[in-house]
mmCIF file of C-alpha atoms and ligand atoms in Angstrom:
data_model
loop_
_atom_site.group_PDB
_atom_site.id
_atom_site.type_symbol
_atom_site.label_atom_id
_atom_site.label_comp_id
_atom_site.label_asym_id
_atom_site.label_seq_id
_atom_site.Cartn_x
_atom_site.Cartn_y
_atom_site.Cartn_z
ATOM 1 C CA MET A 4 -15.444 10.631 2.557
ATOM 2 C CA GLU A 5 -15.390 14.366 1.875
ATOM 3 C CA THR A 6 -17.187 15.613 -1.194
ATOM 4 C CA PRO A 7 -14.573 15.681 -3.919
ATOM 5 C CA HIS A 8 -14.062 18.664 -6.096
ATOM 6 C CA ILE A 9 -15.512 17.585 -9.427
ATOM 7 C CA GLN A 10 -14.284 19.837 -12.198
ATOM 8 C CA ILE A 11 -16.214 20.359 -15.381
ATOM 9 C CA GLN A 12 -13.841 20.816 -18.327
ATOM 10 C CA GLY A 13 -15.926 21.532 -21.363
ATOM 11 C CA TYR A 14 -18.468 18.735 -21.123
ATOM 12 C CA ALA A 15 -16.195 16.349 -19.220
ATOM 13 C CA ALA A 16 -16.324 15.898 -15.457
ATOM 14 C CA SER A 17 -13.042 14.980 -13.816
ATOM 15 C CA ILE A 18 -11.598 14.229 -10.384
ATOM 16 C CA GLN A 19 -8.038 14.226 -9.043
ATOM 17 C CA ILE A 20 -7.284 11.771 -6.304
ATOM 18 C CA ARG A 21 -4.154 10.911 -4.319
ATOM 19 C CA SER A 22 -3.179 7.291 -4.293
ATOM 20 C CA HIS A 23 -0.958 6.733 -1.265
ATOM 21 C CA ALA A 24 1.735 4.138 -0.656
ATOM 22 C CA LYS A 25 1.649 1.844 2.381
ATOM 23 C CA ILE A 26 4.142 0.060 4.546
ATOM 24 C CA ASN A 27 3.516 -2.968 6.766
ATOM 25 C CA TRP A 28 4.581 -2.320 10.355
ATOM 26 C CA THR A 29 4.223 -6.064 10.938
ATOM 27 C CA LEU A 30 3.497 -9.034 8.723
ATOM 28 C CA ASP A 31 2.836 -12.379 10.422
ATOM 29 C CA VAL A 32 2.230 -15.283 8.051
ATOM 30 C CA LEU A 33 0.278 -17.958 9.908
ATOM 31 C CA PHE A 34 -0.335 -20.806 7.465
ATOM 32 C CA LYS A 35 -1.164 -21.660 3.873
ATOM 33 C CA ARG A 36 -4.912 -21.908 3.366
ATOM 34 C CA ASP A 37 -6.895 -24.310 1.211
ATOM 35 C CA ASP A 38 -7.489 -21.538 -1.353
ATOM 36 C CA GLY A 39 -3.709 -21.176 -1.847
ATOM 37 C CA TYR A 40 -3.447 -17.811 -0.066
ATOM 38 C CA HIS A 41 -1.647 -17.374 3.238
ATOM 39 C CA GLU A 42 -3.470 -16.423 6.396
ATOM 40 C CA LEU A 43 -1.983 -13.131 7.618
ATOM 41 C CA ARG A 44 -1.956 -10.770 10.522
ATOM 42 C CA THR A 45 -0.526 -7.465 9.395
ATOM 43 C CA ILE A 46 -0.577 -3.834 10.394
ATOM 44 C CA TYR A 47 -0.905 -1.569 7.405
ATOM 45 C CA GLN A 48 0.091 2.079 7.407
ATOM 46 C CA THR A 49 -0.462 4.714 4.746
ATOM 47 C CA VAL A 50 2.428 7.132 4.208
ATOM 48 C CA SER A 51 2.678 10.530 2.540
ATOM 49 C CA LEU A 52 4.245 9.315 -0.735
ATOM 50 C CA HIS A 53 1.495 9.139 -3.330
ATOM 51 C CA ASP A 54 0.711 8.784 -7.005
ATOM 52 C CA THR A 55 -1.844 11.191 -8.445
ATOM 53 C CA LEU A 56 -4.753 9.977 -10.548
ATOM 54 C CA ALA A 57 -6.684 12.341 -12.796
ATOM 55 C CA ILE A 58 -9.894 10.621 -13.837
ATOM 56 C CA THR A 59 -12.211 11.989 -16.490
ATOM 57 C CA GLU A 60 -15.622 10.644 -17.379
ATOM 58 C CA THR A 61 -16.011 9.760 -21.055
ATOM 59 C CA ASP A 62 -18.542 8.104 -23.346
ATOM 60 C CA GLY A 63 -15.871 5.740 -24.618
ATOM 61 C CA PRO A 64 -13.950 2.776 -23.201
ATOM 62 C CA ILE A 65 -11.806 2.666 -20.078
ATOM 63 C CA GLU A 66 -8.366 4.082 -20.903
ATOM 64 C CA ILE A 67 -5.212 4.128 -18.818
ATOM 65 C CA ILE A 68 -2.422 6.622 -19.395
ATOM 66 C CA CYS A 69 0.707 6.463 -17.239
ATOM 67 C CA ASP A 70 3.972 8.407 -17.229
ATOM 68 C CA ASP A 71 5.950 5.328 -16.074
ATOM 69 C CA PRO A 72 6.743 2.921 -18.936
ATOM 70 C CA ARG A 73 6.973 -0.018 -16.494
ATOM 71 C CA VAL A 74 3.242 0.255 -15.789
ATOM 72 C CA PRO A 75 1.027 -1.657 -18.242
ATOM 73 C CA CYS A 76 -1.733 0.516 -19.692
ATOM 74 C CA ASP A 77 -3.921 -2.381 -20.824
ATOM 75 C CA GLU A 78 -6.589 -4.503 -19.158
ATOM 76 C CA THR A 79 -3.978 -6.057 -16.838
ATOM 77 C CA ASN A 80 -3.616 -2.741 -14.997
ATOM 78 C CA LEU A 81 -5.384 -2.997 -11.605
ATOM 79 C CA ALA A 82 -6.955 0.463 -12.041
ATOM 80 C CA PHE A 83 -8.400 -0.716 -15.351
ATOM 81 C CA LYS A 84 -9.771 -3.848 -13.679
ATOM 82 C CA ALA A 85 -11.237 -1.735 -10.859
ATOM 83 C CA ALA A 86 -13.020 0.536 -13.327
ATOM 84 C CA ALA A 87 -14.329 -2.423 -15.344
ATOM 85 C CA LEU A 88 -15.687 -4.185 -12.236
ATOM 86 C CA LEU A 89 -17.336 -1.025 -10.925
ATOM 87 C CA ARG A 90 -18.882 -0.345 -14.311
ATOM 88 C CA GLU A 91 -20.316 -3.844 -14.359
ATOM 89 C CA ALA A 92 -21.634 -3.575 -10.785
ATOM 90 C CA ALA A 93 -23.208 -0.212 -11.551
ATOM 91 C CA GLY A 94 -24.701 -1.359 -14.835
ATOM 92 C CA THR A 95 -23.488 1.834 -16.497
ATOM 93 C CA SER A 96 -22.088 2.259 -19.975
ATOM 94 C CA LYS A 97 -20.008 5.297 -19.005
ATOM 95 C CA GLY A 98 -16.294 5.268 -19.709
ATOM 96 C CA ALA A 99 -13.266 6.868 -18.096
ATOM 97 C CA ARG A 100 -9.812 8.140 -18.895
ATOM 98 C CA ILE A 101 -7.492 7.393 -15.968
ATOM 99 C CA GLU A 102 -4.183 9.284 -16.006
ATOM 100 C CA ILE A 103 -1.677 7.984 -13.482
ATOM 101 C CA GLU A 104 1.252 10.140 -12.381
ATOM 102 C CA LYS A 105 3.530 7.553 -10.823
ATOM 103 C CA ARG A 106 5.798 8.277 -7.871
ATOM 104 C CA ILE A 107 5.478 5.007 -5.955
ATOM 105 C CA PRO A 108 8.044 2.446 -7.150
ATOM 106 C CA VAL A 109 6.444 -0.467 -9.008
ATOM 107 C CA ALA A 110 6.258 -3.990 -7.455
ATOM 108 C CA ALA A 111 8.095 -2.644 -4.425
ATOM 109 C CA GLY A 112 6.043 -3.818 -1.422
ATOM 110 C CA LEU A 113 4.446 -0.379 -1.151
ATOM 111 C CA GLY A 114 1.029 -1.335 -2.543
ATOM 112 C CA GLY A 115 1.165 1.087 -5.473
ATOM 113 C CA GLY A 116 -0.988 -0.926 -7.879
ATOM 114 C CA SER A 117 -3.499 -1.816 -5.156
ATOM 115 C CA SER A 118 -3.695 1.803 -4.073
ATOM 116 C CA ASN A 119 -4.314 2.927 -7.671
ATOM 117 C CA ALA A 120 -7.161 0.399 -7.876
ATOM 118 C CA ALA A 121 -8.795 1.593 -4.627
ATOM 119 C CA ALA A 122 -8.419 5.248 -5.635
ATOM 120 C CA THR A 123 -10.065 4.447 -8.981
ATOM 121 C CA LEU A 124 -13.024 2.808 -7.195
ATOM 122 C CA LEU A 125 -13.469 5.787 -4.839
ATOM 123 C CA ALA A 126 -13.165 8.354 -7.613
ATOM 124 C CA LEU A 127 -15.348 6.603 -10.181
ATOM 125 C CA ALA A 128 -18.074 5.880 -7.617
ATOM 126 C CA LYS A 129 -18.341 9.682 -7.247
ATOM 127 C CA LEU A 130 -17.829 10.585 -10.880
ATOM 128 C CA TRP A 131 -20.280 8.035 -12.262
ATOM 129 C CA GLN A 132 -22.606 8.659 -9.282
ATOM 130 C CA VAL A 133 -22.765 4.958 -8.555
ATOM 131 C CA GLU A 134 -25.067 3.975 -5.723
ATOM 132 C CA ILE A 135 -23.060 1.254 -4.113
ATOM 133 C CA ASP A 136 -22.933 0.379 -0.429
ATOM 134 C CA GLU A 137 -19.626 0.037 1.383
ATOM 135 C CA PRO A 138 -19.673 -3.776 1.737
ATOM 136 C CA ALA A 139 -20.190 -4.123 -2.027
ATOM 137 C CA LEU A 140 -17.306 -1.745 -2.731
ATOM 138 C CA VAL A 141 -15.108 -3.684 -0.283
ATOM 139 C CA ARG A 142 -16.028 -6.944 -2.063
ATOM 140 C CA ILE A 143 -14.955 -5.510 -5.423
ATOM 141 C CA ALA A 144 -11.747 -4.213 -3.827
ATOM 142 C CA ALA A 145 -10.977 -7.625 -2.265
ATOM 143 C CA SER A 146 -11.497 -9.366 -5.610
ATOM 144 C CA LEU A 147 -8.790 -7.107 -7.105
ATOM 145 C CA GLY A 148 -6.099 -7.904 -4.523
ATOM 146 C CA SER A 149 -5.582 -8.687 -0.856
ATOM 147 C CA ASP A 150 -4.502 -5.193 0.170
ATOM 148 C CA VAL A 151 -6.915 -3.177 -2.014
ATOM 149 C CA PRO A 152 -9.648 -2.909 0.709
ATOM 150 C CA PHE A 153 -7.113 -1.319 3.086
ATOM 151 C CA PHE A 154 -6.698 1.595 0.679
ATOM 152 C CA LEU A 155 -10.413 2.383 0.890
ATOM 153 C CA MET A 156 -9.808 3.525 4.495
ATOM 154 C CA GLY A 157 -6.047 4.173 4.907
ATOM 155 C CA GLY A 158 -4.360 5.167 8.174
ATOM 156 C CA THR A 159 -3.173 2.468 10.584
ATOM 157 C CA ALA A 160 -5.190 -0.743 10.288
ATOM 158 C CA LEU A 161 -4.990 -4.388 11.237
ATOM 159 C CA GLY A 162 -5.327 -6.712 8.233
ATOM 160 C CA VAL A 163 -6.495 -10.298 8.777
ATOM 161 C CA GLY A 164 -7.585 -13.164 6.524
ATOM 162 C CA ARG A 165 -5.446 -12.906 3.395
ATOM 163 C CA GLY A 166 -5.070 -9.211 4.297
ATOM 164 C CA GLU A 167 -8.385 -8.150 2.780
ATOM 165 C CA GLU A 168 -10.288 -7.852 6.058
ATOM 166 C CA VAL A 169 -9.245 -4.571 7.652
ATOM 167 C CA HIS A 170 -9.956 -2.979 11.008
ATOM 168 C CA PRO A 171 -8.782 0.489 12.062
ATOM 169 C CA ILE A 172 -6.607 0.483 15.185
ATOM 170 C CA GLU A 173 -4.824 3.155 17.231
ATOM 171 C CA GLN A 174 -3.358 5.563 14.672
ATOM 172 C CA VAL A 175 0.404 5.758 14.552
ATOM 173 C CA ASP A 176 2.200 9.058 14.142
ATOM 174 C CA SER A 177 5.747 8.728 12.850
ATOM 175 C CA GLU A 178 7.412 11.765 11.270
ATOM 176 C CA HIS A 179 10.766 10.470 10.083
ATOM 177 C CA LEU A 180 10.466 7.421 7.880
ATOM 178 C CA LEU A 181 12.889 6.715 5.056
ATOM 179 C CA LEU A 182 11.782 4.413 2.227
ATOM 180 C CA VAL A 183 14.688 2.830 0.358
ATOM 181 C CA ASN A 184 14.386 0.707 -2.750
ATOM 182 C CA PRO A 185 17.459 -0.991 -4.197
ATOM 183 C CA GLY A 186 16.047 -0.802 -7.749
ATOM 184 C CA PHE A 187 14.675 -4.255 -8.512
ATOM 185 C CA SER A 188 11.224 -5.701 -8.033
ATOM 186 C CA VAL A 189 10.148 -8.767 -6.092
ATOM 187 C CA SER A 190 7.129 -10.846 -7.056
ATOM 188 C CA THR A 191 4.673 -11.182 -4.163
ATOM 189 C CA ARG A 192 3.600 -14.589 -5.412
ATOM 190 C CA ASP A 193 7.231 -15.808 -5.488
ATOM 191 C CA ALA A 194 7.873 -14.501 -1.994
ATOM 192 C CA TYR A 195 4.941 -16.471 -0.575
ATOM 193 C CA GLU A 196 5.840 -19.551 -2.579
ATOM 194 C CA LYS A 197 9.363 -19.488 -1.208
ATOM 195 C CA LEU A 198 8.153 -19.143 2.303
ATOM 196 C CA SER A 199 9.054 -22.532 3.655
ATOM 197 C CA ARG A 200 9.203 -21.911 7.356
ATOM 198 C CA LEU A 201 5.835 -20.630 8.459
ATOM 199 C CA THR A 202 5.025 -18.893 11.690
ATOM 200 C CA ARG A 203 4.051 -21.240 14.523
ATOM 201 C CA SER A 204 0.606 -22.624 13.775
ATOM 202 C CA GLU A 205 -0.667 -22.000 17.307
ATOM 203 C CA ALA A 206 -0.424 -18.322 16.464
ATOM 204 C CA ALA A 207 -3.416 -18.789 14.164
ATOM 205 C CA ASN A 208 -5.889 -18.648 17.023
ATOM 206 C CA ASN A 209 -3.794 -16.586 19.307
ATOM 207 C CA ILE A 210 -2.380 -13.476 17.736
ATOM 208 C CA PRO A 211 -0.608 -11.757 20.591
ATOM 209 C CA PHE A 212 2.357 -10.702 18.507
ATOM 210 C CA THR A 213 0.498 -8.422 16.176
ATOM 211 C CA PHE A 214 -1.522 -6.889 18.970
ATOM 212 C CA LEU A 215 1.549 -6.393 21.102
ATOM 213 C CA ALA A 216 3.187 -4.803 18.123
ATOM 214 C CA ALA A 217 0.133 -2.607 17.579
ATOM 215 C CA LYS A 218 0.449 -1.325 21.119
ATOM 216 C CA GLY A 219 4.192 -0.970 20.814
ATOM 217 C CA ILE A 220 4.285 1.073 17.623
ATOM 218 C CA SER A 221 3.175 4.335 19.170
ATOM 219 C CA GLY A 222 5.621 3.814 21.994
ATOM 220 C CA LEU A 223 8.696 3.167 19.863
ATOM 221 C CA PRO A 224 11.088 1.262 19.932
ATOM 222 C CA LEU A 225 9.276 -1.121 17.707
ATOM 223 C CA VAL A 226 8.861 -4.815 18.270
ATOM 224 C CA THR A 227 7.746 -5.710 14.804
ATOM 225 C CA ARG A 228 8.779 -8.197 12.193
ATOM 226 C CA ASN A 229 7.995 -9.294 8.656
ATOM 227 C CA ASP A 230 7.782 -13.058 8.134
ATOM 228 C CA LEU A 231 8.544 -12.662 4.406
ATOM 229 C CA GLU A 232 11.933 -11.093 5.127
ATOM 230 C CA GLU A 233 13.858 -14.302 5.636
ATOM 231 C CA VAL A 234 13.059 -15.834 2.249
ATOM 232 C CA VAL A 235 13.261 -12.569 0.317
ATOM 233 C CA LEU A 236 16.540 -11.508 1.970
ATOM 234 C CA THR A 237 18.056 -14.906 1.235
ATOM 235 C CA ALA A 238 17.215 -14.494 -2.456
ATOM 236 C CA HIS A 239 18.250 -10.814 -2.495
ATOM 237 C CA PRO A 240 21.116 -10.062 -0.075
ATOM 238 C CA GLU A 241 21.096 -6.443 -1.339
ATOM 239 C CA ILE A 242 17.959 -5.890 0.765
ATOM 240 C CA ALA A 243 19.764 -7.109 3.883
ATOM 241 C CA GLU A 244 22.562 -4.672 3.029
ATOM 242 C CA VAL A 245 20.047 -1.807 2.827
ATOM 243 C CA LYS A 246 18.700 -2.796 6.257
ATOM 244 C CA SER A 247 22.148 -2.820 7.861
ATOM 245 C CA ARG A 248 23.050 0.437 6.130
ATOM 246 C CA LEU A 249 19.972 2.149 7.571
ATOM 247 C CA LEU A 250 20.746 0.831 11.049
ATOM 248 C CA SER A 251 24.357 1.983 10.794
ATOM 249 C CA LEU A 252 23.082 5.418 9.720
ATOM 250 C CA GLY A 253 21.137 5.676 12.966
ATOM 251 C CA ALA A 254 17.696 4.203 12.192
ATOM 252 C CA ARG A 255 16.153 2.838 15.380
ATOM 253 C CA HIS A 256 14.411 0.218 13.276
ATOM 254 C CA ALA A 257 14.689 -0.987 9.660
ATOM 255 C CA GLN A 258 12.369 -3.522 8.072
ATOM 256 C CA MET A 259 11.215 -4.712 4.670
ATOM 257 C CA SER A 260 7.711 -3.625 3.631
ATOM 258 C CA GLY A 261 5.311 -6.285 2.303
ATOM 259 C CA SER A 262 7.129 -8.664 -0.032
ATOM 260 C CA GLY A 263 9.876 -6.088 -0.694
ATOM 261 C CA ALA A 264 12.161 -4.926 -2.037
ATOM 262 C CA THR A 265 11.520 -1.598 -0.261
ATOM 263 C CA VAL A 266 12.890 -1.216 3.259
ATOM 264 C CA PHE A 267 11.702 1.469 5.660
ATOM 265 C CA GLY A 268 13.880 3.021 8.335
ATOM 266 C CA VAL A 269 12.454 4.768 11.399
ATOM 267 C CA PHE A 270 14.556 7.762 12.459
ATOM 268 C CA ASP A 271 14.448 10.036 15.479
ATOM 269 C CA ASN A 272 15.059 13.403 13.878
ATOM 270 C CA SER A 273 15.362 15.286 10.602
ATOM 271 C CA GLN A 274 19.160 15.652 10.697
ATOM 272 C CA MET A 275 19.720 11.903 10.878
ATOM 273 C CA ILE A 276 17.167 11.067 8.202
ATOM 274 C CA GLU A 277 18.492 13.749 5.824
ATOM 275 C CA ARG A 278 21.999 12.356 6.135
ATOM 276 C CA ALA A 279 20.763 8.795 5.622
ATOM 277 C CA GLU A 280 18.730 9.832 2.579
ATOM 278 C CA SER A 281 21.688 11.448 0.857
ATOM 279 C CA GLU A 282 24.023 8.535 1.699
ATOM 280 C CA VAL A 283 21.735 5.819 0.326
ATOM 281 C CA ARG A 284 21.002 7.914 -2.774
ATOM 282 C CA ALA A 285 24.729 8.344 -3.319
ATOM 283 C CA ALA A 286 24.989 4.538 -3.163
ATOM 284 C CA GLY A 287 22.524 4.326 -6.088
ATOM 285 C CA CYS A 288 19.269 3.490 -4.287
ATOM 286 C CA TRP A 289 15.925 5.197 -4.684
ATOM 287 C CA ALA A 290 15.152 6.880 -1.359
ATOM 288 C CA GLN A 291 12.276 9.005 -0.178
ATOM 289 C CA ARG A 292 11.517 10.608 3.179
ATOM 290 C CA VAL A 293 7.885 10.164 4.222
ATOM 291 C CA ARG A 294 5.639 10.457 7.272
ATOM 292 C CA THR A 295 2.609 8.485 8.331
ATOM 293 C CA VAL A 296 -0.838 9.563 7.115
ATOM 294 C CA ASP A 297 -3.571 8.661 9.599
ATOM 295 C CA ALA A 298 -7.124 7.648 8.662
ATOM 296 C CA ARG A 299 -8.546 11.098 9.379
ATOM 297 C CA GLU A 300 -6.033 12.899 7.171
ATOM 298 C CA TYR A 301 -6.415 10.233 4.483
ATOM 299 C CA LYS A 302 -10.171 10.698 4.323
ATOM 300 C CA ALA A 303 -9.915 14.476 4.397
ATOM 301 C CA THR A 304 -7.221 14.931 1.759
ATOM 302 C CA ILE A 305 -7.228 12.204 -0.879
ATOM 303 C CA PHE A 306 -9.632 14.107 -3.114
ATOM 304 C CA GLN A 307 -7.595 17.104 -4.199
HETATM 305 O O1 LIG B 426 -3.888 -10.704 -3.391
HETATM 306 P P1 LIG B 426 -2.782 -10.386 -4.341
HETATM 307 O O2 LIG B 426 -3.212 -10.517 -5.779
HETATM 308 O O3 LIG B 426 -2.117 -9.097 -4.066
HETATM 309 O O4 LIG B 426 -1.675 -11.481 -4.096
HETATM 310 C C1 LIG B 426 -0.655 -11.772 -5.008
HETATM 311 C C2 LIG B 426 -0.149 -13.185 -4.756
HETATM 312 O O5 LIG B 426 0.502 -13.234 -3.489
HETATM 313 C C3 LIG B 426 -1.249 -14.226 -4.668
HETATM 314 O O6 LIG B 426 -1.537 -14.747 -5.938
HETATM 315 C C4 LIG B 426 -0.636 -15.260 -3.760
HETATM 316 O O7 LIG B 426 0.234 -16.093 -4.487
HETATM 317 C C5 LIG B 426 0.205 -14.438 -2.814
HETATM 318 N N1 LIG B 426 -0.504 -14.139 -1.551
HETATM 319 C C6 LIG B 426 -0.626 -15.158 -0.600
HETATM 320 N N2 LIG B 426 -1.287 -14.878 0.573
HETATM 321 C C7 LIG B 426 -1.770 -13.646 0.820
HETATM 322 C C8 LIG B 426 -1.636 -12.611 -0.127
HETATM 323 C C9 LIG B 426 -0.986 -12.905 -1.305
HETATM 324 O O8 LIG B 426 -0.188 -16.277 -0.793
HETATM 325 N N3 LIG B 426 -2.382 -13.408 1.987
#
């Protein structure tokens, strides 16, 4: 990770860090495990949409300030939990004020809360000068949520286990992605609970689909899928409508991200995506054009 620019304001050191959103190019659910989680094969991708965290070292408690009233600013906030766990691991009594400027829709399948938690770990490890090795940081990240470890590396990565074990793969470059959110949130836990028809169990030891998909992504058209779509789309037909709308507006592929409700559309050029963006906004949806952010760019630019 590049050396972040630590600013000294008066006596307080502070860091600004970008906290990117992700999409899932694929999400294969293999089976329910004994620990209650589902065994996954997914391909994560960071995109250019990001929250911004301004973190200042203090002598006091851990404080969260957020400009979005839907985000809890108490100890249930994942960034708060991340800071508390890191403080415990480091054995420090230092505090932090974490200001979150929110742009990523909340509970939207875009990993916003998980990304905020990973960004907090990366920033506070620098700010508090915590000597922690990478495996220990990954363990803390995994204890916060299944997709938090992914946000320590970003880019295009294969996620296995419950999604917490991540491996970088061939980086995908896609310029014209449209994120569309119909304006309601979906609970990840509910989506998994509703998942009645699981992917074929033989896929557990033989994961050709995800790897085929990984190879196929850079040579669009895509051959990807999201196993959570069926149950979530049944409960929320509006998401299926967003998918068809994007396809009718010229997207070569449209798919739900994570447990939804955000759908991403892959477009071929800026004219088509601009038209699609204004049409879905006119229909009352939140829409945002983004591009992929690969692991190299992620590492080089998250500290602002
Ligand atoms: O790991 P995270 O806290 O993000 O997961 C939220 C919920 O989603 C879990 O409590 C679990 O119910 C469900 N989940 C799952 N299998 C996964 C990831 C999440 O069942 N691989």
